[in-house]
């Protein structure tokens, strides 16, 4: 499976993401710059974390209006898998590719710690390496991860299985409604999440709970 | 040239942790009777045109496309 990593001024988790994708798929991803209007033929496009455009205006707001996002939108509509982590999640929400919005953390503090995630939907292209209800560890590092959607949207995405991960065991770090940590679009091929699975994939990280997400998306699940 | 002010505020029902913190700080300063504080943004723009109707239409498009996130925010436009 081939993958691509998007690069924009201010994103700083791209190297971690490239390392994770290379390790798990055995192939280095191609990189795509913000002004690119075409994306090579890949199976997975990843928007990594960071602070694109200094979080000016709203987190992800400026990045979401860059030319590359039109190309990503077209790929997403064609069924290509798109993953946004942290700032990548904020960018996908600002681009209207996912439902809801991310607000300032309820504590008003930047949180950098490990949380527990419950796998709410194990039937997505990103989570099939996990079991439903499984609890995994995952690091978070953000200031604006407080998931919000209106009541009607919340009911709809819960009902359609679009809530993929929930903060578990009282570890909600940001005040997200219904402990929501990750959501997909209606088609299920676009996933956004605040936690950083790319930072928990090998022994040197202290665990590999995040590996299943990439193994699922890159189709490298052991039989 | 037209001067415009766009005000972006959070919709009712959207939690505003920053507004809450400011509310608490005002109370700590001894200001009594503060019901609620909601934080918003103000944008002052100048537009090189004399056509007020067009300016207003453009500003509305700017709000919808960039200045506000209409999932969580409302906006108002005022021309000078």
Coordinates of C-alpha atoms in Angstrom, one line a residue:
Chain A
X1 CA 0.0 0.0 0.0
X2 CA 1.3 3.4 -0.9
X3 CA 0.8 6.5 1.3
X4 CA 1.4 10.2 1.2
X5 CA 2.1 12.7 3.9
X6 CA 1.0 16.4 3.6
X7 CA 3.4 19.1 4.5
X8 CA 2.4 22.7 5.4
X9 CA 4.2 25.5 7.2
X10 CA 3.9 24.9 10.9
X11 CA 3.2 21.2 10.8
X12 CA 5.9 19.5 12.9
X13 CA 4.8 15.9 13.3
X14 CA 5.4 15.0 9.7
X15 CA 8.7 13.3 10.4
X16 CA 7.1 11.1 13.1
X17 CA 4.4 10.2 10.6
X18 CA 6.8 9.4 7.8
X19 CA 8.8 7.2 10.2
X20 CA 5.7 5.3 11.3
X21 CA 4.3 4.8 7.8
X22 CA 7.8 3.6 6.5
X23 CA 8.2 1.2 9.4
X24 CA 4.8 -0.3 9.1
X25 CA 4.3 -0.4 5.3
X26 CA 8.0 -1.0 4.5
X27 CA 7.8 1.9 2.0
X28 CA 8.5 5.5 2.5
X29 CA 5.4 7.7 1.9
X30 CA 5.6 10.4 -0.8
X31 CA 5.4 14.0 0.6
X32 CA 2.9 16.5 -0.8
X33 CA 3.3 20.3 -0.4
X34 CA 0.5 22.7 0.4
X35 CA 0.5 24.2 -3.0
X36 CA 0.4 20.9 -4.9
X37 CA -2.8 20.6 -6.8
X38 CA -2.4 16.9 -7.6
X39 CA -1.7 14.0 -5.3
X40 CA 0.1 10.9 -6.6
X41 CA -1.8 7.6 -6.8
X42 CA -1.8 6.4 -3.2
X43 CA -4.1 4.4 -0.9
X44 CA -3.7 6.6 2.2
X45 CA -3.2 10.3 2.6
X46 CA -2.1 11.5 6.0
X47 CA -2.3 15.1 7.4
X48 CA 0.0 15.1 10.4
X49 CA 0.0 17.2 13.6
X50 CA 1.6 20.5 14.4
X51 CA 0.6 24.1 14.4
X52 CA -0.1 25.0 10.8
X53 CA 0.0 28.7 10.2
X54 CA 0.7 29.2 13.9
X55 CA -2.9 28.3 14.7
X56 CA -3.9 31.8 13.5
X57 CA -7.6 32.6 13.1
X58 CA -8.6 29.1 14.3
X59 CA -6.6 25.9 14.4
X60 CA -6.4 24.5 10.9
X61 CA -8.5 27.2 9.4
X62 CA -5.8 28.6 7.0
X63 CA -4.4 25.2 6.1
X64 CA -7.9 24.0 5.2
X65 CA -8.0 26.7 2.4
X66 CA -4.7 25.8 0.8
X67 CA -4.8 24.3 -2.8
X68 CA -3.7 20.9 -1.7
X69 CA -7.0 20.5 0.2
X70 CA -9.0 20.6 -3.0
X71 CA -6.9 17.7 -4.2
X72 CA -7.5 15.8 -0.9
X73 CA -11.2 16.5 -1.1
X74 CA -11.3 15.0 -4.6
X75 CA -9.3 11.9 -3.5
X76 CA -11.6 11.5 -0.4
X77 CA -14.7 11.7 -2.6
X78 CA -13.1 9.0 -4.8
X79 CA -12.7 6.7 -1.8
X80 CA -9.1 7.2 -1.0
X81 CA -8.4 6.8 2.8
X82 CA -7.5 10.1 4.5
X83 CA -6.2 10.3 8.1
X84 CA -5.8 13.5 10.0
X85 CA -4.1 13.4 13.4
X86 CA -4.2 16.3 15.9
X87 CA -3.8 19.5 13.7
X88 CA -4.6 17.2 10.8
X89 CA -8.0 16.5 12.4
X90 CA -8.6 20.2 13.0
X91 CA -7.7 20.8 9.3
X92 CA -10.2 18.1 8.1
X93 CA -12.9 19.7 10.2
X94 CA -12.2 23.2 9.0
X95 CA -12.3 21.8 5.4
X96 CA -15.7 20.4 6.0
X97 CA -14.6 16.8 5.4
X98 CA -15.6 15.7 8.9
X99 CA -18.6 16.7 11.1
X100 CA -18.2 19.0 14.2
X101 CA -15.5 21.4 15.4
X102 CA -12.6 21.4 18.0
X103 CA -12.7 24.0 20.7
X104 CA -10.1 25.2 23.3
X105 CA -9.5 22.5 25.9
X106 CA -12.0 22.9 28.8
X107 CA -9.0 23.2 31.2
X108 CA -7.6 26.0 29.0
X109 CA -4.3 24.1 29.3
X110 CA -2.1 22.4 26.7
X111 CA -2.2 18.7 27.5
X112 CA 0.7 16.4 26.8
X113 CA 0.1 13.0 28.3
X114 CA -1.0 9.5 27.7
X115 CA -4.7 8.6 27.6
X116 CA -6.8 5.5 27.2
X117 CA -9.0 5.0 24.1
X118 CA -11.9 2.7 23.7
X119 CA -12.3 1.3 20.2
X120 CA -16.0 2.1 19.6
X121 CA -16.1 1.0 16.0
X122 CA -13.7 -1.8 14.9
X123 CA -15.2 -2.2 11.5
X124 CA -13.6 0.9 9.8
X125 CA -10.7 0.8 7.4
X126 CA -8.6 2.3 10.2
X127 CA -9.6 0.1 13.1
X128 CA -10.1 -3.4 11.9
X129 CA -6.9 -4.6 13.5
X130 CA -8.5 -3.9 16.9
X131 CA -11.5 -5.5 18.7
X132 CA -14.7 -3.6 19.5
X133 CA -14.5 -2.3 23.1
X134 CA -10.7 -2.8 23.2
X135 CA -8.9 -0.3 25.4
X136 CA -5.6 1.0 24.0
X137 CA -3.1 3.5 25.2
X138 CA -2.3 6.6 23.1
X139 CA -0.4 9.9 23.7
X140 CA -2.1 13.3 23.2
X141 CA -0.5 16.7 22.9
X142 CA -2.9 19.6 22.1
X143 CA -4.5 22.8 23.2
X144 CA -7.6 22.7 21.1
X145 CA -9.0 19.2 21.2
X146 CA -12.4 19.7 22.8
X147 CA -14.8 18.1 20.3
X148 CA -18.1 19.8 19.7
X149 CA -21.0 19.1 17.5
X150 CA -24.7 20.1 17.8
X151 CA -27.1 17.6 19.4
X152 CA -28.5 16.5 16.1
X153 CA -25.0 15.8 14.6
X154 CA -24.0 13.9 17.7
X155 CA -27.0 11.6 17.4
X156 CA -26.4 11.1 13.7
X157 CA -22.7 10.2 14.0
X158 CA -23.2 8.0 17.0
X159 CA -26.0 6.2 15.1
X160 CA -24.0 5.7 12.0
X161 CA -20.9 4.4 13.8
X162 CA -18.8 7.5 12.9
X163 CA -17.5 7.8 16.4
X164 CA -14.5 5.5 16.2
X165 CA -12.5 6.2 19.5
X166 CA -13.7 7.5 22.8
X167 CA -11.5 8.6 25.7
X168 CA -11.9 5.8 28.3
X169 CA -11.5 5.2 32.0
X170 CA -11.9 8.9 32.9
X171 CA -9.0 10.1 30.7
X172 CA -10.9 12.6 28.6
X173 CA -8.1 15.3 28.5
X174 CA -10.0 18.2 26.9
X175 CA -13.8 18.2 27.7
X176 CA -14.8 16.6 24.4
X177 CA -18.6 15.9 24.2
X178 CA -19.4 12.3 24.9
X179 CA -15.6 11.7 25.3
X180 CA -15.2 11.7 21.5
X181 CA -11.6 11.3 20.4
X182 CA -12.0 10.3 16.7
X183 CA -14.7 10.5 14.0
X184 CA -15.1 9.4 10.4
X185 CA -17.1 10.9 7.6
X186 CA -20.3 9.1 6.5
X187 CA -18.5 7.0 4.0
X188 CA -15.9 5.9 6.6
X189 CA -12.8 6.6 4.5
X190 CA -11.8 9.9 6.2
X191 CA -10.8 9.6 9.9
X192 CA -9.8 12.5 12.2
X193 CA -8.4 11.9 15.7
X194 CA -6.7 14.1 18.3
X195 CA -4.4 11.4 19.9
X196 CA -1.1 10.5 18.2
X197 CA -1.0 6.8 17.3
X198 CA 2.2 7.4 15.4
X199 CA 4.0 8.0 18.7
X200 CA 3.2 4.5 20.1
X201 CA 4.3 2.0 17.5
X202 CA 7.5 0.3 18.7
X203 CA 9.3 -0.9 21.8
X204 CA 11.4 2.3 22.0
X205 CA 8.1 4.3 22.4
X206 CA 7.1 2.1 25.4
X207 CA 4.4 0.3 23.5
X208 CA 2.9 -0.4 20.1
X209 CA -0.8 0.2 20.7
X210 CA -1.0 2.7 17.9
X211 CA 0.3 0.3 15.3
X212 CA -3.0 -1.3 14.7
X213 CA -4.4 1.9 13.2
X214 CA -1.7 2.0 10.5
X215 CA -1.7 -1.8 10.0
X216 CA -5.5 -1.5 9.3
X217 CA -5.2 1.5 7.0
X218 CA -2.1 0.1 5.2
X219 CA -3.5 -3.4 4.9
X220 CA -0.6 -5.1 6.7
X221 CA -2.7 -7.1 9.2
X222 CA -1.2 -10.5 9.9
X223 CA -3.6 -13.3 9.0
Chain B
X1 CA -12.9 53.0 0.1
X2 CA -15.2 51.3 2.5
X3 CA -14.4 50.4 6.1
X4 CA -16.1 47.4 7.5
X5 CA -16.1 45.6 10.9
X6 CA -16.9 41.9 11.1
X7 CA -17.8 40.5 14.5
X8 CA -17.6 36.8 15.1
X9 CA -19.2 35.3 18.2
X10 CA -19.8 31.8 19.5
X11 CA -23.3 30.4 18.9
X12 CA -25.5 29.9 21.9
X13 CA -25.0 26.5 23.4
X14 CA -21.3 26.3 22.4
X15 CA -19.1 26.0 25.5
X16 CA -16.7 28.9 25.7
X17 CA -13.9 27.9 28.2
X18 CA -12.0 31.2 27.7
X19 CA -15.2 33.2 28.4
X20 CA -15.7 31.2 31.5
X21 CA -12.2 31.9 32.7
X22 CA -12.5 35.6 32.1
X23 CA -15.9 35.5 33.9
X24 CA -14.1 34.0 36.9
X25 CA -11.2 36.5 36.8
X26 CA -13.7 39.4 36.7
X27 CA -15.4 38.0 39.8
X28 CA -12.0 37.7 41.5
X29 CA -11.3 41.4 40.7
X30 CA -14.4 42.2 42.7
X31 CA -16.8 42.9 39.9
X32 CA -20.2 41.8 41.1
X33 CA -23.2 40.6 39.1
X34 CA -21.4 39.3 36.0
X35 CA -23.9 37.0 34.4
X36 CA -21.9 35.6 31.5
X37 CA -18.9 36.4 29.4
X38 CA -18.5 35.2 25.9
X39 CA -15.3 35.8 24.0
X40 CA -15.4 36.7 20.3
X41 CA -13.3 38.1 17.5
X42 CA -13.4 41.5 15.6
X43 CA -12.0 42.0 12.1
X44 CA -11.5 45.5 10.7
X45 CA -11.2 45.5 7.0
X46 CA -10.9 48.2 4.3
X47 CA -12.2 47.4 0.8
X48 CA -11.1 49.4 -2.2
X49 CA -14.6 50.0 -3.7
X50 CA -17.4 52.5 -3.5
X51 CA -20.0 49.8 -4.2
X52 CA -21.5 49.1 -0.8
X53 CA -23.8 46.3 -2.0
X54 CA -20.9 44.4 -3.5
X55 CA -18.7 45.0 -0.4
X56 CA -21.5 43.6 1.7
X57 CA -21.9 40.5 -0.5
X58 CA -18.1 40.0 -0.5
X59 CA -17.9 40.3 3.2
X60 CA -20.7 37.7 3.7
X61 CA -18.8 35.3 1.4
X62 CA -15.5 36.0 3.4
X63 CA -17.3 35.1 6.6
X64 CA -18.8 31.9 5.2
X65 CA -15.6 30.8 3.6
X66 CA -12.9 31.8 6.2
X67 CA -13.6 34.4 8.9
X68 CA -16.2 32.3 10.8
X69 CA -16.6 28.6 11.3
X70 CA -20.3 28.4 11.0
X71 CA -20.5 25.1 12.8
X72 CA -19.8 27.0 16.1
X73 CA -19.8 30.7 15.2
X74 CA -22.2 33.5 14.1
X75 CA -21.1 36.7 12.4
X76 CA -22.3 40.2 11.9
X77 CA -21.1 42.7 9.3
X78 CA -21.2 46.5 9.8
X79 CA -20.2 49.0 7.2
X80 CA -18.9 52.5 8.1

